[in-house]
Short mmCIF file of C-alpha atoms in Angstrom, two decimals:
data_model
loop_
_atom_site.label_atom_id
_atom_site.label_comp_id
_atom_site.label_asym_id
_atom_site.label_seq_id
_atom_site.Cartn_x
_atom_site.Cartn_y
_atom_site.Cartn_z
CA UNK R 294 30.43 41.78 -37.50
CA UNK R 295 31.99 38.67 -35.98
CA UNK R 296 31.92 40.29 -32.55
CA UNK R 297 28.24 41.04 -32.93
CA UNK R 298 27.55 37.43 -33.94
CA UNK R 299 29.59 36.11 -31.01
CA UNK R 300 27.74 38.37 -28.59
CA UNK R 301 24.44 37.33 -30.13
CA UNK R 302 25.30 33.64 -29.78
CA UNK R 303 26.39 34.17 -26.18
CA UNK R 304 23.16 36.01 -25.40
CA UNK R 305 21.11 33.23 -26.97
CA UNK R 306 23.02 30.62 -24.95
CA UNK R 307 22.47 32.55 -21.73
CA UNK R 308 18.78 32.87 -22.48
CA UNK R 309 18.50 29.13 -23.14
CA UNK R 310 20.33 28.34 -19.90
CA UNK R 311 18.07 30.70 -17.99
CA UNK R 312 14.97 29.13 -19.54
CA UNK R 313 16.18 25.63 -18.67
CA UNK R 314 16.96 26.66 -15.09
CA UNK R 315 13.58 28.31 -14.77
CA UNK R 316 11.74 25.22 -16.01
CA UNK R 317 13.67 22.86 -13.72
CA UNK R 318 11.70 22.26 -10.55
CA UNK R 319 8.44 23.48 -12.05
CA UNK R 320 5.34 21.33 -11.74
CA UNK R 321 3.60 20.17 -14.88
CA UNK R 322 -0.01 19.04 -14.56
CA UNK R 323 -0.94 15.52 -15.58
CA UNK R 324 -3.79 15.12 -18.04
CA UNK R 325 -6.97 13.28 -17.07
CA UNK R 326 -5.92 10.34 -19.24
CA UNK R 327 -2.50 10.19 -17.55
CA UNK R 328 -4.09 10.05 -14.09
CA UNK R 329 -6.52 7.40 -15.34
CA UNK R 330 -3.58 5.35 -16.60
CA UNK R 331 -1.89 5.49 -13.18
CA UNK R 332 -5.14 4.52 -11.46
CA UNK R 333 -5.52 1.57 -13.82
CA UNK R 334 -2.06 0.38 -12.81
CA UNK R 335 -2.87 0.73 -9.10
CA UNK R 336 -6.09 -1.26 -9.52
CA UNK R 337 -4.18 -3.94 -11.42
CA UNK R 338 -1.59 -4.10 -8.62
CA UNK R 339 -4.38 -4.51 -6.04
CA UNK R 340 -5.86 -7.34 -8.08
CA UNK R 341 -2.42 -9.00 -8.25
CA UNK R 342 -2.04 -8.79 -4.46
CA UNK R 343 -5.58 -10.00 -3.82
CA UNK R 344 -7.27 -10.32 -0.44
CA UNK R 345 -6.00 -12.42 2.47
CA UNK R 346 -7.88 -15.68 2.89
CA UNK R 347 -10.66 -15.36 5.46
CA UNK R 348 -10.72 -11.55 5.43
CA UNK R 349 -12.94 -8.88 3.88
CA UNK R 350 -11.82 -5.41 2.78
CA UNK R 351 -13.08 -2.72 5.17
CA UNK R 352 -11.31 0.45 4.06
CA UNK R 353 -9.43 1.59 0.98
CA UNK R 354 -7.72 4.82 0.00
CA UNK R 355 -6.04 5.52 -3.36
CA UNK R 356 -3.54 8.36 -3.72
CA UNK R 357 -3.05 9.63 -7.28
CA UNK R 358 -0.68 12.45 -8.31
CA UNK R 359 -2.01 15.32 -10.40
CA UNK R 360 1.32 16.84 -11.41
CA UNK R 361 4.97 15.94 -12.02
CA UNK R 362 8.06 18.02 -11.34
CA UNK R 363 10.51 18.76 -14.15
CA UNK R 364 14.22 18.13 -13.67
CA UNK R 365 17.13 20.12 -15.07
CA UNK R 366 17.21 17.80 -18.09
CA UNK R 367 14.61 18.84 -20.70
CA UNK R 368 11.83 16.32 -21.08
CA UNK R 369 12.68 14.48 -17.84
CA UNK R 370 10.69 14.38 -14.58
CA UNK R 371 10.95 13.35 -10.95
CA UNK R 372 9.15 10.03 -10.55
CA UNK R 373 5.56 10.36 -9.32
CA UNK R 374 4.41 8.10 -6.49
CA UNK R 375 0.85 6.80 -6.74
CA UNK R 376 -0.22 4.54 -3.89
CA UNK R 377 -3.07 2.71 -2.20
CA UNK R 378 -3.73 1.52 1.35
CA UNK R 379 -6.35 -0.96 2.55
CA UNK R 380 -7.56 -2.54 5.78
CA UNK R 381 -8.99 -6.04 5.99
CA UNK R 382 -11.09 -7.52 8.81
CA UNK R 383 -11.54 -11.15 9.75
CA UNK R 384 -14.74 -12.67 8.36
CA UNK R 385 -15.04 -14.93 11.43
CA UNK R 386 -14.73 -11.97 13.82
CA UNK R 387 -17.33 -10.05 11.84
CA UNK R 388 -19.73 -12.99 11.87
CA UNK R 389 -19.26 -13.41 15.61
CA UNK R 390 -20.06 -9.74 16.15
CA UNK R 391 -23.17 -9.99 13.97
CA UNK R 392 -24.29 -13.08 15.86
CA UNK R 393 -23.85 -11.26 19.16
CA UNK R 394 -25.94 -8.37 17.85
CA UNK R 395 -28.68 -10.80 16.81
CA UNK R 396 -28.63 -12.54 20.20
CA UNK R 397 -28.83 -9.18 21.96
CA UNK R 398 -31.86 -8.11 19.93
CA UNK R 399 -33.61 -11.42 20.62
CA UNK R 400 -32.94 -11.15 24.37
CA UNK R 401 -34.22 -7.57 24.43
CA UNK R 402 -37.46 -8.66 22.73
CA UNK R 403 -37.94 -11.51 25.22
CA UNK R 404 -37.28 -9.08 28.07
CA UNK R 405 -40.06 -6.80 26.81
CA UNK R 406 -42.44 -9.76 26.50
CA UNK R 407 -41.64 -10.83 30.07
CA UNK R 408 -42.17 -7.26 31.27
CA UNK R 409 -45.64 -7.17 29.68
CA UNK R 410 -46.48 -10.38 31.57
CA UNK R 411 -44.97 -9.10 34.80
CA UNK R 412 -42.66 -12.13 34.98
CA UNK R 413 -39.84 -10.75 37.15
CA UNK R 414 -37.70 -13.90 37.00
CA UNK R 415 -37.82 -13.97 33.19
CA UNK R 416 -37.14 -10.23 33.04
CA UNK R 417 -33.99 -10.68 35.13
CA UNK R 418 -32.90 -13.64 33.01
CA UNK R 419 -33.22 -11.85 29.68
CA UNK R 420 -31.80 -8.57 30.99
CA UNK R 421 -28.64 -10.42 32.09
CA UNK R 422 -28.48 -12.23 28.74
CA UNK R 423 -28.90 -8.96 26.80
CA UNK R 424 -26.06 -7.37 28.73
CA UNK R 425 -23.84 -10.38 28.11
CA UNK R 426 -24.43 -10.25 24.34
CA UNK R 427 -24.31 -6.45 24.03
CA UNK R 428 -21.65 -4.41 22.24
CA UNK R 429 -18.16 -5.14 23.52
CA UNK R 430 -15.73 -2.32 24.30
CA UNK R 431 -12.66 -4.46 23.62
CA UNK R 432 -10.50 -3.52 20.65
CA UNK R 433 -10.14 -5.96 17.74
CA UNK R 434 -7.28 -8.40 18.24
CA UNK R 435 -4.23 -8.20 15.99
CA UNK R 436 -5.43 -11.32 14.18
CA UNK R 437 -8.74 -9.67 13.31
CA UNK R 438 -7.20 -6.94 11.11
CA UNK R 439 -4.56 -6.94 8.36
CA UNK R 440 -3.12 -3.97 6.46
CA UNK R 441 -1.93 -3.44 2.89
CA UNK R 442 0.05 -0.64 1.29
CA UNK R 443 1.15 -0.50 -2.35
CA UNK R 444 3.45 2.27 -3.58
CA UNK R 445 5.05 2.93 -6.95
CA UNK R 446 8.45 4.52 -7.61
CA UNK R 447 9.71 3.98 -4.07
CA UNK R 448 13.43 4.65 -3.62
CA UNK R 449 15.85 3.91 -0.79
CA UNK R 450 18.09 1.23 0.72
CA UNK R 451 17.11 -1.73 2.92
CA UNK R 452 19.56 -4.35 4.29
CA UNK R 453 18.60 -7.98 3.71
CA UNK R 454 18.68 -10.33 6.69
CA UNK R 455 19.06 -13.79 5.09
CA UNK R 456 16.96 -15.35 7.87
CA UNK R 457 14.04 -13.01 7.14
CA UNK R 458 13.68 -13.63 3.40
CA UNK R 459 10.19 -14.97 2.61
CA UNK R 460 10.74 -15.57 -1.11
CA UNK R 461 12.76 -14.23 -4.03
CA UNK R 462 12.75 -14.53 -7.79
CA UNK R 463 14.18 -12.45 -10.66
CA UNK R 464 13.04 -8.87 -10.15
CA UNK R 465 11.35 -9.55 -6.79
CA UNK R 466 12.31 -10.13 -3.17
CA UNK R 467 10.15 -10.30 -0.05
CA UNK R 468 11.36 -10.23 3.54
CA UNK R 469 10.12 -9.59 7.05
CA UNK R 470 10.72 -5.93 7.87
CA UNK R 471 12.60 -4.69 10.91
CA UNK R 472 12.07 -1.53 12.91
CA UNK R 473 10.66 1.35 10.87
CA UNK R 474 11.62 -0.08 7.45
CA UNK R 475 8.07 0.47 6.23
CA UNK R 476 6.99 3.50 8.24
CA UNK R 477 4.22 1.37 9.75
CA UNK R 478 3.33 1.77 13.43
CA UNK R 479 2.87 -1.82 14.58
CA UNK R 480 2.11 -3.56 17.86
CA UNK R 481 -0.09 -6.21 19.42
CA UNK R 482 1.83 -9.05 17.83
CA UNK R 483 1.84 -7.57 14.32
CA UNK R 484 4.67 -7.79 11.80
CA UNK R 485 5.34 -6.43 8.31
CA UNK R 486 6.52 -8.07 5.12
CA UNK R 487 7.87 -5.91 2.27
CA UNK R 488 7.79 -7.19 -1.30
CA UNK R 489 10.11 -5.17 -3.58
CA UNK R 490 9.80 -5.03 -7.37
CA UNK R 491 12.51 -3.83 -9.77
CA UNK R 492 13.37 -5.94 -12.84
CA UNK R 493 16.81 -4.34 -13.14
CA UNK R 494 18.10 -3.71 -9.60
CA UNK R 495 16.69 -7.05 -8.38
CA UNK R 496 17.54 -9.11 -11.44
CA UNK R 497 19.73 -11.46 -9.35
CA UNK R 498 18.69 -11.13 -5.70
CA UNK R 499 20.93 -14.03 -4.61
CA UNK R 500 23.93 -11.71 -5.05
CA UNK R 501 22.52 -8.85 -2.96
CA UNK R 502 23.08 -7.96 0.69
CA UNK R 503 20.70 -5.00 0.45
CA UNK R 504 17.87 -3.73 -1.69
CA UNK R 505 18.72 -0.47 -3.44
CA UNK R 506 15.93 1.18 -5.41
CA UNK R 507 16.71 4.49 -7.12
CA UNK R 508 15.84 6.57 -10.14
CA UNK R 509 18.15 8.31 -12.66
CA UNK R 510 19.57 11.61 -11.43
CA UNK R 511 18.31 13.36 -14.54
CA UNK R 512 14.77 12.06 -13.93
CA UNK R 513 12.47 9.54 -15.60
CA UNK R 514 11.29 9.48 -19.20
CA UNK R 515 7.71 10.69 -18.76
CA UNK R 516 5.28 12.14 -16.23
CA UNK R 517 3.76 8.69 -15.61
CA UNK R 518 6.82 6.43 -15.77
CA UNK R 519 6.79 3.57 -13.23
CA UNK R 520 10.21 2.08 -12.45
CA UNK R 521 9.85 0.39 -9.05
CA UNK R 522 7.12 -0.82 -6.72
CA UNK R 523 6.67 -2.25 -3.26
CA UNK R 524 3.91 -4.02 -1.38
CA UNK R 525 3.74 -3.86 2.42
CA UNK R 526 1.60 -6.37 4.31
CA UNK R 527 1.03 -5.96 8.05
CA UNK R 528 -0.53 -8.32 10.58
CA UNK R 529 0.29 -11.59 12.37
CA UNK R 530 3.38 -13.07 10.72
CA UNK R 531 1.92 -16.43 9.67
CA UNK R 532 -1.16 -14.75 8.19
CA UNK R 533 0.79 -12.27 6.06
CA UNK R 534 3.36 -14.89 4.98
CA UNK R 535 0.56 -16.96 3.49
CA UNK R 536 -0.85 -13.83 1.84
CA UNK R 537 2.53 -12.75 0.43
CA UNK R 538 3.08 -16.13 -1.20
CA UNK R 539 -0.20 -15.78 -3.13
CA UNK R 540 0.75 -12.45 -4.78
CA UNK R 541 0.88 -12.54 -8.58
CA UNK R 542 4.37 -11.03 -8.78
CA UNK R 543 4.55 -11.35 -12.58
CA UNK R 544 1.47 -9.15 -12.97
CA UNK R 545 3.06 -6.41 -10.85
CA UNK R 546 6.40 -6.62 -12.71
CA UNK R 547 4.44 -6.16 -15.93
CA UNK R 548 3.19 -2.77 -14.62
CA UNK R 549 6.77 -1.44 -14.54
CA UNK R 550 7.86 0.45 -17.65
CA UNK R 551 10.90 -0.87 -19.57
CA UNK R 552 14.09 1.14 -19.28
#
């Protein structure tokens, strides 16, 4: 009888192990409310970052997960990574372009009036003016456009160059990125600043030579847990430095779940 019980217990244990192994790595769908909660956090993060002074938002794309992957530990999940990216254009550049379009339209109308009168000199004058104020083929300058990317639950390691630190406070550090630290493809005089958020790993940034953001090996507590965040600003260095210093860092830290 004891042998039967032992075999039964062993079989049960094997079945439980098999079930746990089978569930590990499986995706579990998020509910509508869970996705809505993540979106609410992303919108709050965007509000905390704000818009750069003198720029209007042109494009925006929000990426929201719809599922989470289970780990080997029951009730634990790989951290999901909601994100948002935006492009901002200079208000002054936009106004200049609109003014040019208005001037072109006015010159075209005056050209037509001169043509009706048969005034060749006036026709030539307004034709030249219309061409001068017409659409320009030149690409926007680096100062005309700035970029923003916000991501949650980022993990990795980034060395800190003391000369590149923009600001730091408990739970937060911002520095000018080097190389492909951010995955951004930059040029035309553009730079990137990364602002990292982790109330635990960055509790005392003065003691750190590198930023290390990571999640527990057994996974996070829920499908929507947020443990870390980063903000990447791209554009001319002086422009994005001023922008970075206006970020409401406390509001973003408050979006991170306690652990």
